[in-house]
Short mmCIF file of C-alpha atoms and ligand atoms in Angstrom, two decimals:
data_model
loop_
_atom_site.label_atom_id
_atom_site.label_comp_id
_atom_site.label_asym_id
_atom_site.label_seq_id
_atom_site.Cartn_x
_atom_site.Cartn_y
_atom_site.Cartn_z
CA MET A 1 -0.28 -29.03 5.30
CA ARG A 2 -2.49 -27.02 2.92
CA GLU A 3 -4.74 -30.02 2.69
CA LEU A 4 -5.33 -29.94 6.41
CA ILE A 5 -6.26 -26.27 6.27
CA HIS A 6 -8.58 -27.06 3.41
CA LYS A 7 -10.14 -29.92 5.32
CA LEU A 8 -10.69 -27.61 8.28
CA TYR A 9 -12.31 -25.08 5.95
CA GLN A 10 -14.63 -27.66 4.43
CA THR A 11 -15.55 -29.75 7.45
CA GLN A 12 -14.98 -27.13 10.18
CA THR A 13 -13.11 -29.61 12.29
CA LEU A 14 -9.99 -31.76 12.46
CA GLU A 15 -8.91 -34.82 14.40
CA ARG A 16 -6.78 -34.27 17.48
CA GLU A 17 -3.70 -35.74 15.78
CA GLU A 18 -4.20 -33.52 12.75
CA LEU A 19 -4.43 -30.44 14.94
CA ILE A 20 -1.27 -31.38 16.82
CA PHE A 21 0.55 -31.93 13.54
CA LEU A 22 -0.65 -28.63 12.10
CA ILE A 23 0.21 -26.66 15.24
CA SER A 24 3.68 -28.14 15.64
CA GLU A 25 4.79 -28.48 12.02
CA ARG A 26 3.24 -25.63 10.07
CA ASP A 27 5.48 -23.30 8.06
CA GLU A 28 5.00 -19.69 7.03
CA GLU A 29 3.25 -20.57 3.83
CA THR A 30 0.66 -22.61 5.69
CA GLU A 31 0.11 -19.73 8.09
CA ARG A 32 -0.46 -17.36 5.21
CA TYR A 33 -2.82 -19.77 3.52
CA ALA A 34 -4.85 -20.24 6.71
CA ARG A 35 -5.02 -16.52 7.46
CA ASP A 36 -6.15 -15.61 3.94
CA LEU A 37 -8.79 -18.31 3.96
CA ALA A 38 -9.99 -17.23 7.40
CA ARG A 39 -10.32 -13.66 6.20
CA LYS A 40 -12.36 -14.90 3.26
CA VAL A 41 -14.67 -16.82 5.59
CA ARG A 42 -15.10 -13.76 7.82
CA GLU A 43 -16.02 -11.73 4.73
CA GLU A 44 -18.49 -14.38 3.59
CA VAL A 45 -20.26 -14.33 6.94
CA TYR A 46 -19.90 -10.71 8.05
CA GLY A 47 -18.85 -8.75 4.94
CA ASN A 48 -16.49 -5.94 5.86
CA ARG A 49 -18.30 -5.27 9.14
CA ILE A 50 -16.23 -5.00 12.32
CA PHE A 51 -18.06 -4.78 15.63
CA ILE A 52 -17.00 -2.57 18.51
CA ARG A 53 -17.55 -3.24 22.20
CA GLY A 54 -16.91 -0.65 24.89
CA LEU A 55 -14.86 -2.19 27.68
CA ILE A 56 -15.43 -0.89 31.20
CA GLU A 57 -12.89 -2.28 33.67
CA PHE A 58 -14.87 -1.53 36.79
CA THR A 59 -12.84 -3.18 39.56
CA ASN A 60 -9.36 -4.63 39.85
CA TYR A 61 -9.93 -6.25 43.24
CA CYS A 62 -9.67 -10.00 42.82
CA LYS A 63 -9.87 -12.89 45.25
CA ASN A 64 -8.06 -15.21 42.86
CA ASP A 65 -4.33 -15.66 42.54
CA CYS A 66 -3.77 -16.76 38.94
CA TYR A 67 -0.02 -16.92 38.39
CA TYR A 68 -0.10 -14.98 35.12
CA CYS A 69 -2.31 -12.07 36.08
CA GLY A 70 -1.19 -8.63 37.23
CA ILE A 71 -4.28 -8.08 39.38
CA ARG A 72 -3.88 -11.36 41.27
CA ARG A 73 -4.63 -11.17 44.97
CA SER A 74 -0.98 -11.52 46.03
CA ASN A 75 0.24 -8.59 43.97
CA LYS A 76 0.74 -6.03 46.68
CA ASN A 77 2.02 -3.51 44.12
CA ALA A 78 -1.33 -3.28 42.36
CA ALA A 79 -3.17 -0.06 43.22
CA ARG A 80 -6.71 -1.28 43.75
CA TYR A 81 -9.79 0.61 42.62
CA ARG A 82 -13.49 0.07 42.26
CA LEU A 83 -15.76 2.29 40.17
CA THR A 84 -19.03 3.53 41.63
CA LYS A 85 -22.35 3.01 39.93
CA GLU A 86 -22.28 6.67 38.91
CA ASP A 87 -18.78 6.27 37.40
CA ILE A 88 -19.94 3.25 35.42
CA LEU A 89 -23.08 4.94 34.15
CA HIS A 90 -20.95 7.90 33.14
CA CYS A 91 -18.68 5.57 31.11
CA CYS A 92 -21.79 4.17 29.40
CA ARG A 93 -23.02 7.68 28.57
CA GLN A 94 -19.69 8.60 27.00
CA GLY A 95 -19.61 5.32 25.12
CA TYR A 96 -23.18 5.69 23.91
CA ASP A 97 -22.46 9.17 22.59
CA LEU A 98 -19.44 7.79 20.71
CA GLY A 99 -21.68 5.19 19.06
CA PHE A 100 -21.13 2.12 21.24
CA ARG A 101 -24.12 -0.20 21.52
CA THR A 102 -22.44 -2.96 23.52
CA PHE A 103 -20.89 -2.45 26.92
CA VAL A 104 -18.61 -5.02 28.49
CA LEU A 105 -18.37 -4.88 32.27
CA GLN A 106 -15.12 -6.57 33.16
CA GLY A 107 -13.55 -6.94 36.58
CA GLY A 108 -11.69 -9.13 38.98
CA GLU A 109 -13.66 -11.44 41.26
CA ASP A 110 -14.48 -8.70 43.73
CA GLY A 111 -16.58 -9.66 46.75
CA TYR A 112 -17.93 -6.13 47.05
CA PHE A 113 -20.03 -6.73 43.96
CA THR A 114 -22.54 -9.09 45.48
CA LYS A 115 -25.35 -10.64 43.48
CA GLU A 116 -27.66 -7.82 44.54
CA ARG A 117 -25.24 -4.99 43.80
CA LEU A 118 -24.28 -6.31 40.39
CA ALA A 119 -27.84 -7.20 39.40
CA ASN A 120 -28.87 -3.72 40.39
CA LEU A 121 -26.16 -2.15 38.29
CA ILE A 122 -27.08 -4.33 35.30
CA TYR A 123 -30.73 -3.41 35.68
CA GLU A 124 -29.96 0.27 35.73
CA ILE A 125 -27.67 0.15 32.69
CA LYS A 126 -30.26 -1.79 30.69
CA GLU A 127 -33.03 0.54 31.82
CA THR A 128 -31.03 3.56 30.64
CA TYR A 129 -29.81 1.91 27.40
CA PRO A 130 -32.46 -0.63 26.36
CA ASP A 131 -31.07 -0.64 22.82
CA CYS A 132 -27.65 -1.80 24.00
CA ALA A 133 -26.27 -5.24 24.68
CA LEU A 134 -24.58 -5.81 28.02
CA THR A 135 -21.74 -8.28 28.38
CA LEU A 136 -20.34 -9.42 31.73
CA SER A 137 -16.83 -10.66 32.38
CA VAL A 138 -16.62 -11.14 36.12
CA GLY A 139 -15.46 -14.71 36.53
CA GLU A 140 -16.78 -17.78 38.27
CA LYS A 141 -20.10 -17.37 40.08
CA SER A 142 -22.89 -19.64 41.30
CA GLU A 143 -25.80 -20.59 39.09
CA ALA A 144 -28.06 -18.40 41.25
CA GLU A 145 -25.80 -15.41 40.61
CA TYR A 146 -25.60 -16.04 36.88
CA ARG A 147 -29.39 -16.33 36.78
CA ALA A 148 -29.86 -13.09 38.68
CA PHE A 149 -27.53 -11.29 36.25
CA HIS A 150 -29.39 -12.70 33.27
CA GLU A 151 -32.77 -11.77 34.72
CA ALA A 152 -31.49 -8.27 35.42
CA GLY A 153 -30.83 -7.93 31.70
CA ALA A 154 -27.27 -9.07 30.96
CA ASP A 155 -27.10 -10.61 27.48
CA ARG A 156 -23.63 -12.06 27.15
CA TYR A 157 -20.88 -13.47 29.34
CA LEU A 158 -17.16 -13.83 28.71
CA LEU A 159 -15.30 -16.46 30.69
CA ARG A 160 -12.13 -17.67 29.05
CA HIS A 161 -11.50 -21.30 29.85
CA GLU A 162 -7.72 -20.45 29.75
CA THR A 163 -6.72 -24.04 28.91
CA ALA A 164 -8.69 -27.23 28.37
CA ASP A 165 -5.93 -29.43 29.78
CA LYS A 166 -6.25 -30.24 33.49
CA ASP A 167 -2.51 -30.31 34.25
CA HIS A 168 -1.88 -27.14 32.28
CA TYR A 169 -4.77 -25.52 34.14
CA ARG A 170 -2.95 -26.31 37.40
CA ILE A 171 0.28 -24.74 36.10
CA LEU A 172 -1.63 -21.50 35.53
CA HIS A 173 -3.94 -21.45 38.57
CA PRO A 174 -3.53 -22.38 42.23
CA GLU A 175 -6.29 -24.15 44.11
CA PRO A 176 -9.17 -23.78 44.73
CA LEU A 177 -9.55 -22.93 41.04
CA SER A 178 -10.15 -25.93 38.81
CA LEU A 179 -10.76 -26.67 35.16
CA GLU A 180 -13.76 -28.70 36.20
CA ASN A 181 -15.49 -25.72 37.79
CA ARG A 182 -14.51 -23.47 34.92
CA LYS A 183 -16.18 -25.83 32.45
CA HIS A 184 -19.19 -26.17 34.73
CA CYS A 185 -19.58 -22.37 34.79
CA LEU A 186 -19.48 -22.22 30.98
CA GLU A 187 -22.14 -24.91 30.68
CA THR A 188 -24.30 -23.11 33.23
CA LEU A 189 -24.00 -19.81 31.37
CA LYS A 190 -25.07 -21.48 28.14
CA LYS A 191 -27.96 -23.27 29.82
CA ILE A 192 -29.26 -20.01 31.29
CA GLY A 193 -29.27 -18.47 27.83
CA PHE A 194 -26.30 -16.14 27.82
CA GLN A 195 -24.45 -15.67 24.57
CA THR A 196 -21.23 -17.13 25.88
CA GLY A 197 -17.55 -16.57 25.22
CA ALA A 198 -14.56 -18.74 26.09
CA GLY A 199 -10.91 -18.60 25.05
CA PHE A 200 -7.28 -18.83 26.06
CA MET A 201 -3.94 -17.05 26.11
CA VAL A 202 -1.48 -17.86 23.36
CA GLY A 203 1.94 -18.95 24.59
CA SER A 204 1.04 -19.22 28.26
CA PRO A 205 3.65 -21.11 30.31
CA GLY A 206 3.18 -24.84 29.90
CA GLN A 207 1.18 -24.59 26.67
CA THR A 208 2.07 -27.26 24.09
CA PRO A 209 0.66 -28.35 20.73
CA GLU A 210 -1.21 -31.02 22.69
CA THR A 211 -2.85 -28.60 25.12
CA LEU A 212 -3.71 -26.31 22.18
CA ALA A 213 -5.35 -29.16 20.31
CA GLU A 214 -7.46 -29.70 23.45
CA ASP A 215 -8.38 -26.02 23.42
CA PHE A 216 -9.56 -26.15 19.82
CA LEU A 217 -11.55 -29.33 20.35
CA PHE A 218 -13.04 -27.97 23.54
CA LEU A 219 -14.14 -24.78 21.77
CA LYS A 220 -15.54 -26.73 18.84
CA ASN A 221 -17.58 -28.83 21.21
CA LEU A 222 -18.73 -25.89 23.37
CA ASP A 223 -19.70 -23.96 20.24
CA PRO A 224 -19.62 -20.54 21.92
CA GLU A 225 -20.93 -17.34 20.31
CA MET A 226 -17.64 -15.58 21.15
CA VAL A 227 -14.02 -16.62 21.52
CA GLY A 228 -11.30 -14.42 22.99
CA ILE A 229 -7.64 -15.22 22.47
CA GLY A 230 -4.55 -13.04 22.83
CA PRO A 231 -0.87 -13.50 23.53
CA PHE A 232 0.28 -14.16 27.08
CA ILE A 233 2.36 -11.15 28.17
CA SER A 234 4.42 -11.44 31.32
CA HIS A 235 3.82 -9.12 34.24
CA GLY A 236 6.79 -8.17 36.43
CA ASP A 237 4.90 -8.56 39.70
CA THR A 238 3.76 -12.13 39.10
CA PRO A 239 5.47 -15.53 39.42
CA PHE A 240 5.58 -15.62 35.60
CA ARG A 241 7.70 -12.47 35.38
CA ASP A 242 10.51 -14.27 33.56
CA LYS A 243 8.35 -16.28 31.18
CA ALA A 244 8.42 -15.54 27.46
CA ASP A 245 5.50 -13.74 25.86
CA GLY A 246 3.24 -15.33 23.29
CA THR A 247 3.99 -14.33 19.71
CA LEU A 248 2.16 -12.39 17.04
CA GLU A 249 2.54 -15.20 14.49
CA ASP A 250 1.10 -17.86 16.77
CA THR A 251 -1.83 -15.65 17.75
CA LEU A 252 -2.68 -14.81 14.13
CA PHE A 253 -2.49 -18.45 13.11
CA TYR A 254 -4.80 -19.56 15.93
CA LEU A 255 -7.24 -16.75 15.17
CA ALA A 256 -7.35 -18.10 11.62
CA LEU A 257 -7.93 -21.68 12.79
CA LEU A 258 -10.76 -20.49 15.04
CA ARG A 259 -12.47 -18.62 12.20
CA LEU A 260 -12.25 -21.72 10.01
CA MET A 261 -13.55 -23.93 12.78
CA LEU A 262 -16.36 -21.63 13.98
CA PRO A 263 -17.24 -19.49 10.92
CA ASN A 264 -19.93 -17.41 12.69
CA VAL A 265 -18.01 -16.74 15.89
CA LEU A 266 -17.49 -13.23 17.23
CA LEU A 267 -13.72 -13.07 17.47
CA PRO A 268 -11.94 -10.01 18.86
CA ALA A 269 -8.54 -8.74 17.88
CA THR A 270 -7.63 -8.19 21.53
CA THR A 271 -5.83 -5.44 23.40
CA ALA A 272 -3.02 -7.91 24.16
CA LEU A 273 -2.53 -8.44 20.42
CA GLY A 274 -2.44 -4.65 19.95
CA THR A 275 0.11 -4.47 22.77
CA ILE A 276 2.70 -6.85 21.30
CA HIS A 277 2.63 -5.23 17.85
CA PRO A 278 1.60 -1.73 16.70
CA SER A 279 -0.55 -3.20 13.92
CA GLY A 280 -1.62 -6.22 15.95
CA ARG A 281 -5.31 -5.46 15.75
CA GLU A 282 -5.32 -4.88 11.98
CA LEU A 283 -3.35 -8.07 11.44
CA GLY A 284 -5.83 -9.89 13.66
CA ILE A 285 -8.73 -8.64 11.55
CA LEU A 286 -6.88 -9.70 8.41
CA SER A 287 -6.53 -13.17 9.93
CA GLY A 288 -10.22 -13.66 10.63
CA ALA A 289 -11.07 -11.54 13.69
CA ASN A 290 -14.15 -9.29 13.52
CA VAL A 291 -14.44 -7.45 16.84
CA VAL A 292 -12.43 -4.71 18.56
CA MET A 293 -12.97 -3.68 22.16
CA PRO A 294 -11.85 -0.12 22.88
CA ASN A 295 -11.43 0.94 26.47
CA LEU A 296 -14.19 3.07 28.02
CA SER A 297 -12.80 3.08 31.56
CA PRO A 298 -12.06 6.48 33.10
CA LEU A 299 -8.51 7.63 32.29
CA SER A 300 -7.72 7.86 36.01
CA VAL A 301 -7.99 4.08 36.50
CA ARG A 302 -6.82 2.72 33.16
CA LYS A 303 -3.22 2.24 34.20
CA LYS A 304 -4.37 0.30 37.23
CA TYR A 305 -6.07 -2.46 35.27
CA MET A 306 -2.69 -3.92 34.38
CA LEU A 307 -3.21 -7.56 33.61
CA TYR A 308 0.20 -7.61 31.93
CA ASP A 309 3.13 -5.24 31.38
CA GLY A 310 2.87 -2.53 28.74
CA LYS A 311 -0.90 -2.85 28.28
CA ILE A 312 -1.93 -0.13 25.84
CA SER A 313 -4.73 2.08 27.08
CA THR A 314 -4.60 5.57 25.70
CA GLY A 315 -4.06 5.29 21.95
CA ASP A 316 -6.48 4.35 19.21
CA GLU A 317 -7.67 1.41 21.26
CA ALA A 318 -9.22 3.84 23.73
CA ALA A 319 -12.79 4.92 23.14
CA GLU A 320 -11.75 8.52 22.50
CA GLY A 321 -9.58 7.17 19.69
CA ILE A 322 -12.61 5.84 17.87
CA LYS A 323 -12.11 8.19 14.91
CA ASN A 324 -8.58 6.90 14.40
CA LEU A 325 -9.71 3.34 14.89
CA LYS A 326 -12.32 3.85 12.16
CA LYS A 327 -9.65 5.19 9.84
CA ARG A 328 -7.32 2.33 10.61
CA MET A 329 -10.05 -0.16 9.85
CA GLU A 330 -10.87 1.63 6.61
CA THR A 331 -7.26 1.32 5.46
CA ILE A 332 -7.69 -2.44 5.59
CA GLY A 333 -11.04 -2.31 3.80
CA CYS A 334 -13.21 -2.72 6.89
CA GLN A 335 -15.99 -0.71 8.39
CA ILE A 336 -16.86 -0.31 12.05
CA VAL A 337 -20.54 -0.79 12.69
CA THR A 338 -22.34 0.54 15.69
CA ASP A 339 -25.30 -1.79 16.00
CA ARG A 340 -25.33 -4.43 18.73
CA GLY A 341 -23.68 -6.83 16.34
CA ASP A 342 -25.45 -9.91 17.55
CA TYR A 343 -24.19 -13.32 16.71
CA TYR A 344 -25.38 -14.67 13.40
CA LYS A 345 -27.62 -17.56 14.31
CA LYS A 346 -26.92 -20.62 12.28
N1 5AD B 401 -1.21 -11.79 29.51
C1 5AD B 401 -2.22 -11.87 28.62
N2 5AD B 401 -3.50 -12.03 28.97
C2 5AD B 401 -3.79 -12.07 30.29
N3 5AD B 401 -4.94 -12.24 30.94
C3 5AD B 401 -4.71 -12.20 32.26
N4 5AD B 401 -3.40 -12.04 32.49
C4 5AD B 401 -2.80 -11.96 31.28
C5 5AD B 401 -1.45 -11.83 30.85
N5 5AD B 401 -0.44 -11.74 31.72
C6 5AD B 401 -6.19 -12.53 30.25
C7 5AD B 401 -6.82 -13.81 30.77
C8 5AD B 401 -8.18 -13.35 31.28
C9 5AD B 401 -8.40 -12.07 30.53
C10 5AD B 401 -9.35 -11.12 31.17
O1 5AD B 401 -7.12 -11.50 30.45
O2 5AD B 401 -6.98 -14.77 29.72
O3 5AD B 401 -9.22 -14.27 31.04
#
């Protein structure tokens, strides 16, 4: 088992069968070995630097109906909101004053935000904060839309692939969504020149060692600048209300594998990881992660962006908790940096 971890460390890849074996058979000692090695690799590439991104959840309207997600179209219990341009710029101002130099605009697939409206918003944010990076996370769009966003100044785009297995994709998403289009979107984003992020939920219903091996191989092949993974957490108003949550141990192990596979990748310790365990984010960092994404959304809407039950939103993960977050990172020997934290080009 250790040999496989070592092989991954040295060659930055494994065969499908090796991945399946590692994922299904590993013991605690292997997990520890992988996590320690991943931390070492993170330190070799990034030192003790942890990057922060200010997350602005600007709309929870969504035309999609993903079975796992609390803001799915069919959830009639979700209180819908949409921030105005002024609200969003105000979030940026607060974030900037707290030291954030990357803003992440995340939202459901909301038809109100047309190509023109979103491009306009991007342009205005970049005009006001030319020294900041702007990341979008607004789902599947046409090439023309992606191009318009890039031309307006957006630098990065997060679009988790969710699963690289076609049948598993169908378990998680109803039509018309498809893995094929998801992959096509990711390729388009890369082609246009976005720094691109993909990723998946850990422990989503239907996930197996085989589908996970596909995820790792897919990510290796895509070679994204960013990868986001976090535990699946069930939401009471979705068809997956009775499904088990993903675990801390699995998430930490997969974070470690990702760091070993993609040494330069920007890898967040996600809010979902912080939600399933009080020290989730620190443990994520100690397993190879190097990004945290505090919430910059206005307090009045934070509880409405409920992708899953129990989502933390007002503690140290919130932007106003930045001082505490800094302290928490210092206790594990890390330092939050406030530059844009661009990807280290190979
Ligand atoms: N549990 C954990 N993560 C979720 N996401 C959506 N719903 C859930 C859930 N129930 C994740 C998806 C999406 C990202 C924005 O949030 O992976 O890409």
